[in-house]
Coordinates of C-alpha atoms in Angstrom, one line a residue:
M1 CA -0.4 -44.3 -30.2
Q2 CA 0.6 -42.0 -27.1
T3 CA 4.0 -42.1 -26.0
Y4 CA 4.7 -42.3 -22.9
K5 CA 6.3 -38.2 -21.6
P6 CA 8.1 -38.1 -18.2
S7 CA 6.8 -35.6 -16.1
V8 CA 9.1 -32.9 -13.8
S9 CA 7.2 -30.6 -11.2
L10 CA 9.4 -27.5 -11.2
I11 CA 8.9 -24.4 -9.0
R12 CA 10.1 -21.4 -7.2
A13 CA 10.4 -21.6 -3.7
T14 CA 12.4 -19.2 -1.2
S15 CA 11.9 -20.5 2.1
Y16 CA 12.8 -23.5 4.8
E17 CA 9.9 -22.4 7.3
S18 CA 7.5 -25.4 8.1
G19 CA 4.2 -23.9 6.6
A20 CA 5.8 -22.3 3.6
L21 CA 7.9 -25.4 2.5
R22 CA 4.6 -27.6 3.1
E23 CA 2.8 -25.5 1.0
S24 CA 5.8 -25.8 -1.7
L25 CA 5.9 -29.4 -1.5
T26 CA 2.4 -30.2 -1.9
T27 CA 2.3 -27.7 -4.9
L28 CA 5.2 -29.3 -6.5
L29 CA 3.7 -32.7 -5.8
K30 CA 0.3 -32.3 -7.0
P31 CA 0.9 -32.6 -10.5
Q32 CA 2.5 -36.2 -9.6
G33 CA -0.5 -37.5 -8.0
G34 CA 0.6 -36.2 -4.5
I35 CA 2.4 -38.1 -1.8
T36 CA -0.4 -40.5 -1.7
A37 CA 0.7 -41.8 -5.2
F38 CA 4.0 -42.6 -4.1
V39 CA 3.7 -44.3 -0.8
K40 CA 0.8 -46.3 0.5
P41 CA -0.2 -47.7 4.0
G42 CA 2.6 -50.1 5.5
Q43 CA 5.3 -49.3 3.4
K44 CA 8.4 -49.0 4.4
V45 CA 9.7 -46.0 3.0
L46 CA 13.8 -45.4 2.6
L47 CA 14.7 -41.2 2.3
K48 CA 17.8 -41.2 0.8
P49 CA 19.3 -37.4 1.5
N50 CA 22.9 -36.3 0.5
L51 CA 24.6 -36.7 4.0
L52 CA 28.1 -35.6 2.3
T53 CA 29.9 -34.2 5.7
G54 CA 29.1 -32.8 8.8
A55 CA 32.0 -30.9 8.7
R56 CA 30.7 -27.9 6.9
P57 CA 27.2 -27.7 7.9
T58 CA 26.5 -23.8 7.1
K59 CA 27.7 -24.2 3.6
E60 CA 24.7 -26.1 2.3
C61 CA 26.6 -29.2 1.5
T62 CA 24.1 -31.7 2.3
T63 CA 20.1 -31.7 1.9
R64 CA 18.5 -29.3 3.9
P65 CA 16.6 -31.3 7.7
E66 CA 13.6 -28.8 7.1
L67 CA 12.9 -30.3 3.9
V68 CA 13.2 -34.2 4.8
Y69 CA 11.5 -33.5 8.0
E70 CA 8.0 -32.0 5.8
V71 CA 8.3 -35.4 3.7
A72 CA 8.7 -37.6 6.4
K73 CA 5.9 -36.0 7.9
M74 CA 3.9 -36.4 4.4
V75 CA 4.8 -39.9 4.2
I76 CA 3.8 -40.7 7.6
E77 CA 0.3 -39.0 7.0
A78 CA 0.1 -41.5 3.7
G79 CA 0.3 -44.2 6.3
G80 CA 3.8 -45.0 4.9
K81 CA 6.9 -45.6 7.6
P82 CA 10.2 -43.9 7.0
F83 CA 13.4 -44.3 7.8
L84 CA 16.4 -42.5 6.8
G85 CA 19.5 -43.9 5.2
D86 CA 23.0 -42.9 3.9
S87 CA 26.7 -43.8 3.4
P88 CA 28.3 -40.4 4.2
A89 CA 31.9 -39.9 2.8
F90 CA 33.1 -39.7 6.3
G91 CA 31.1 -40.9 9.5
S92 CA 28.0 -42.7 10.1
A93 CA 24.8 -41.4 8.5
K94 CA 23.1 -40.3 11.9
G95 CA 26.8 -38.7 13.0
V96 CA 26.7 -36.8 9.5
A97 CA 22.4 -36.1 10.4
I98 CA 23.1 -35.0 13.6
A99 CA 25.9 -32.0 12.9
N100 CA 23.4 -30.9 9.6
G101 CA 20.5 -30.3 12.5
Y102 CA 18.4 -33.1 12.2
Q103 CA 18.7 -34.1 15.9
S104 CA 15.4 -32.6 16.8
F105 CA 12.8 -34.2 13.8
I106 CA 14.4 -37.6 14.2
Q107 CA 13.2 -37.5 17.8
E108 CA 10.1 -35.6 17.1
L109 CA 8.6 -38.4 14.4
N110 CA 10.7 -41.2 15.9
L111 CA 12.6 -41.6 12.2
P112 CA 15.0 -44.7 12.3
I113 CA 18.6 -44.2 11.1
V114 CA 20.1 -46.6 9.4
E115 CA 23.6 -47.4 8.2
F116 CA 23.8 -49.0 5.0
H117 CA 25.3 -52.7 4.7
G118 CA 26.3 -54.5 1.4
Q119 CA 24.7 -57.2 -1.0
R120 CA 25.7 -57.7 -4.5
Y121 CA 22.7 -57.6 -7.0
Q122 CA 23.0 -58.4 -10.8
T123 CA 22.2 -55.7 -13.1
V124 CA 21.7 -55.7 -16.8
S125 CA 24.3 -53.9 -18.0
E126 CA 27.6 -54.9 -20.9
N127 CA 30.0 -53.3 -18.5
F128 CA 28.3 -53.7 -14.8
N129 CA 26.7 -57.0 -14.6
H130 CA 26.7 -56.8 -10.8
L131 CA 26.9 -53.9 -8.7
L132 CA 27.6 -53.7 -4.6
L133 CA 24.8 -51.9 -3.2
C134 CA 22.8 -51.2 0.5
K135 CA 20.2 -54.1 0.8
E136 CA 18.3 -51.4 2.9
A137 CA 17.8 -49.7 0.1
M138 CA 16.7 -52.3 -2.6
E139 CA 14.7 -54.3 0.0
A140 CA 12.4 -50.5 0.8
D141 CA 9.4 -50.7 -0.5
V142 CA 9.3 -47.0 -1.6
I143 CA 12.7 -45.1 -2.2
I144 CA 12.0 -41.2 -2.4
N145 CA 15.7 -39.5 -3.2
L146 CA 16.4 -36.2 -2.1
P147 CA 19.4 -35.0 -3.4
K148 CA 21.0 -31.1 -3.2
V149 CA 21.9 -28.7 -6.2
K150 CA 25.6 -28.6 -6.0
S151 CA 28.6 -28.2 -8.1
H152 CA 31.3 -30.8 -8.1
M153 CA 34.6 -30.8 -8.9
Q154 CA 34.7 -34.2 -10.6
L155 CA 31.7 -34.7 -12.1
T156 CA 30.7 -30.5 -12.8
L157 CA 27.3 -31.1 -11.0
T158 CA 25.8 -33.5 -8.6
L159 CA 21.8 -34.2 -8.9
G160 CA 19.3 -36.8 -9.0
V161 CA 21.6 -39.4 -10.4
K162 CA 25.1 -39.1 -8.5
N163 CA 22.7 -38.6 -4.9
L164 CA 22.3 -42.5 -5.5
F165 CA 26.1 -43.5 -5.1
G166 CA 25.0 -43.3 -1.7
C167 CA 23.4 -46.3 -1.8
V168 CA 26.8 -48.2 -2.4
P169 CA 28.1 -49.0 1.4
G170 CA 30.6 -47.8 3.2
K171 CA 34.6 -47.2 1.3
M172 CA 33.1 -49.2 -1.5
K173 CA 32.7 -45.5 -3.5
A174 CA 36.3 -44.6 -2.7
W175 CA 37.1 -47.8 -4.5
W176 CA 34.7 -47.2 -7.1
H177 CA 36.6 -44.4 -8.2
M178 CA 40.2 -46.0 -8.1
E179 CA 38.5 -48.8 -10.5
A180 CA 36.6 -46.9 -12.7
G181 CA 37.3 -42.8 -12.3
K182 CA 40.0 -43.2 -14.7
D183 CA 37.3 -43.0 -17.5
A184 CA 35.0 -40.0 -16.7
N185 CA 32.4 -42.1 -19.3
R186 CA 33.0 -45.5 -17.0
F187 CA 32.1 -43.7 -14.1
G188 CA 29.1 -42.0 -15.3
E189 CA 28.0 -45.0 -16.7
M190 CA 28.5 -46.9 -13.6
L191 CA 26.6 -44.2 -11.6
V192 CA 23.7 -44.6 -14.2
E193 CA 23.8 -48.2 -13.5
T194 CA 23.4 -47.9 -9.7
A195 CA 20.3 -45.1 -10.0
K196 CA 18.8 -47.9 -12.6
A197 CA 19.0 -50.5 -10.0
I198 CA 18.4 -48.5 -7.3
K199 CA 15.2 -46.6 -9.0
P200 CA 13.9 -44.7 -6.7
D201 CA 10.0 -44.1 -6.7
L202 CA 10.2 -40.3 -6.4
T203 CA 12.9 -37.7 -6.4
I204 CA 12.4 -34.2 -4.7
L205 CA 15.3 -31.8 -5.1
D206 CA 16.4 -29.0 -3.0
G207 CA 17.6 -26.6 -5.1
I208 CA 16.1 -23.4 -2.1
I209 CA 19.7 -23.0 -1.4
G210 CA 22.4 -24.7 -3.5
H211 CA 25.8 -25.4 -3.4
E212 CA 27.9 -23.7 -6.1
G213 CA 31.7 -23.5 -7.1
N214 CA 34.2 -25.9 -5.7
G215 CA 31.6 -28.4 -4.5
P216 CA 30.6 -31.2 -3.4
S217 CA 31.9 -29.7 -0.3
G218 CA 34.5 -26.9 -0.6
G219 CA 31.9 -24.3 -2.4
E220 CA 30.0 -21.9 -1.1
S221 CA 25.7 -21.5 -0.5
R222 CA 23.9 -20.3 -3.5
N223 CA 20.4 -19.1 -3.2
L224 CA 18.6 -20.7 -6.4
G225 CA 14.8 -20.5 -5.0
I226 CA 13.9 -23.7 -6.8
L227 CA 12.4 -27.1 -5.9
A228 CA 11.7 -30.4 -8.1
A229 CA 10.2 -33.7 -8.2
A230 CA 10.2 -36.3 -10.4
S231 CA 9.5 -40.3 -10.8
D232 CA 11.7 -40.4 -13.7
V233 CA 15.4 -39.1 -12.1
F234 CA 17.3 -39.3 -15.0
A235 CA 14.9 -36.6 -16.5
L236 CA 14.9 -34.0 -13.9
D237 CA 18.7 -34.2 -14.1
R238 CA 18.1 -33.5 -17.6
A239 CA 15.8 -30.5 -16.6
M240 CA 18.4 -29.0 -13.7
V241 CA 21.3 -29.0 -16.2
E242 CA 18.9 -26.9 -18.4
I243 CA 18.4 -24.3 -15.6
L244 CA 21.7 -23.9 -14.5
N245 CA 22.9 -23.1 -18.1
V246 CA 25.3 -25.8 -18.2
S247 CA 26.0 -27.8 -21.5
P248 CA 24.7 -31.7 -20.9
Q249 CA 27.8 -32.8 -22.7
Q250 CA 29.9 -31.6 -19.3
V251 CA 28.0 -33.8 -17.0
P252 CA 29.6 -37.5 -17.0
T253 CA 25.9 -38.9 -15.7
V254 CA 23.9 -37.2 -18.1
V255 CA 26.6 -38.1 -20.7
A256 CA 26.3 -41.8 -19.6
S257 CA 22.3 -41.7 -19.3
Q258 CA 21.8 -40.0 -22.8
R259 CA 24.4 -42.7 -24.4
L260 CA 22.4 -45.6 -22.4
G261 CA 19.0 -44.0 -23.8
V262 CA 17.6 -43.4 -20.2
C263 CA 17.8 -39.5 -20.5
P264 CA 14.7 -38.0 -22.6
E265 CA 15.3 -35.4 -24.8
L266 CA 14.1 -31.7 -23.4
D267 CA 11.5 -31.4 -25.9
K268 CA 10.2 -35.2 -24.5
I269 CA 9.9 -34.2 -21.0
E270 CA 6.1 -32.4 -19.8
F271 CA 6.5 -29.5 -17.3
P272 CA 3.2 -29.6 -15.7
L273 CA 4.1 -26.2 -13.6
L274 CA 7.0 -24.2 -14.9
H275 CA 9.3 -24.7 -17.9
P276 CA 13.1 -24.9 -17.3
D277 CA 13.3 -21.8 -19.3
V278 CA 11.9 -19.4 -17.0
L279 CA 14.0 -20.9 -14.4
Q280 CA 17.5 -20.7 -16.3
I281 CA 19.8 -18.3 -14.6
S282 CA 23.4 -17.3 -16.2
D283 CA 25.6 -17.5 -13.3
W284 CA 26.0 -20.4 -11.7
R285 CA 29.4 -21.1 -10.8
L286 CA 31.0 -24.4 -11.6
P287 CA 34.4 -25.6 -10.1
D288 CA 37.5 -23.5 -10.5
K289 CA 38.9 -26.4 -12.4
L290 CA 38.0 -29.9 -12.8
M291 CA 40.1 -32.8 -10.7
P292 CA 40.6 -36.7 -11.7
I293 CA 37.7 -38.8 -10.9
D294 CA 39.9 -41.5 -9.7
F295 CA 42.3 -41.9 -6.7
A296 CA 45.4 -43.4 -6.0
M297 CA 46.0 -46.8 -4.0
P298 CA 47.0 -44.2 -1.0
R299 CA 44.4 -41.9 -1.2
V300 CA 41.6 -45.1 -0.8
I301 CA 43.9 -45.9 2.2
K302 CA 43.8 -42.8 3.7
S303 CA 40.1 -42.2 3.0
T304 CA 39.5 -45.2 4.0
F305 CA 41.1 -44.8 7.8
K306 CA 39.7 -41.4 7.8
H307 CA 35.9 -42.3 7.5
L308 CA 36.6 -45.2 10.4
Y309 CA 38.2 -42.7 12.5
I310 CA 35.6 -40.3 12.3
R311 CA 33.2 -42.8 12.6
F312 CA 34.5 -45.3 15.7
I313 CA 36.2 -43.0 17.5
Q314 CA 35.4 -38.9 17.2
E315 CA 31.5 -39.7 16.6
P316 CA 31.6 -41.3 20.0
M317 CA 33.8 -39.1 21.5
N318 CA 31.8 -36.1 20.9
T319 CA 29.2 -37.7 22.0
Y320 CA 30.8 -38.6 25.4
S321 CA 31.7 -35.2 25.7
R322 CA 28.5 -33.6 25.1
G323 CA 27.0 -36.3 28.0

């Protein structure tokens, strides 16, 4: 009897220029069946980039707008109806997107940006039987997850699974840090259960330029030259950990996904294009030191007020001043 092997496409890619990037994405997705294997005419398609912050637009903290633009065009050509969504740490999805250079293609494609709203969903989990997730993602016909390769001062690395934490609405993320963050294993399990509930149909990882060091926002950009794609987000993360030469045991999301039996071993993954061994690097910079995952109550309150200030005061004032 044949057993299913998840497939992860890996290629070298060095340019965000439109023509070159489109060619790279076409090559990347071909073994997966192309974009039409995931998107059918008339379907509502959530594009979920990493829109962490608008504060460091030149430091590669967020998914590049060029990548989101090309994927959005491919979705439209397949007959899908794309929309953009995220729940940034600070500010609104629209404000962070505009600060990171998304404005021109949002206007060109008339691409809606939604702010996420929460609803409690039942999950099949021993420790997390209900999760508050954004209904916009749960009700989308198709979810395309568009993470950025980054080091992370609390989770070592942030890849495909962690990017789906952006589907937890508003400041609930800070409360999760406080509630589950005292135990890295529990926090990692919560992220894995969130990814299982969201169930992205396709993950395309932006690793042309990554963010290393003291991420997710305090590090520096790093040319990596990689694009990755898979329908199995856990297999993709396992492959990327190998490429970055980081032990899976150092990454709480990978540890939890292995413990829960959803992360395949490397030899159980099919690599139709390049194998991780070919792309492996030895000098990816991890954080100088890891910080506790948990947020104390004063930090949660401060974070909540900062988020509200940016979203409802700073961003509207910036728009007014440009007018």
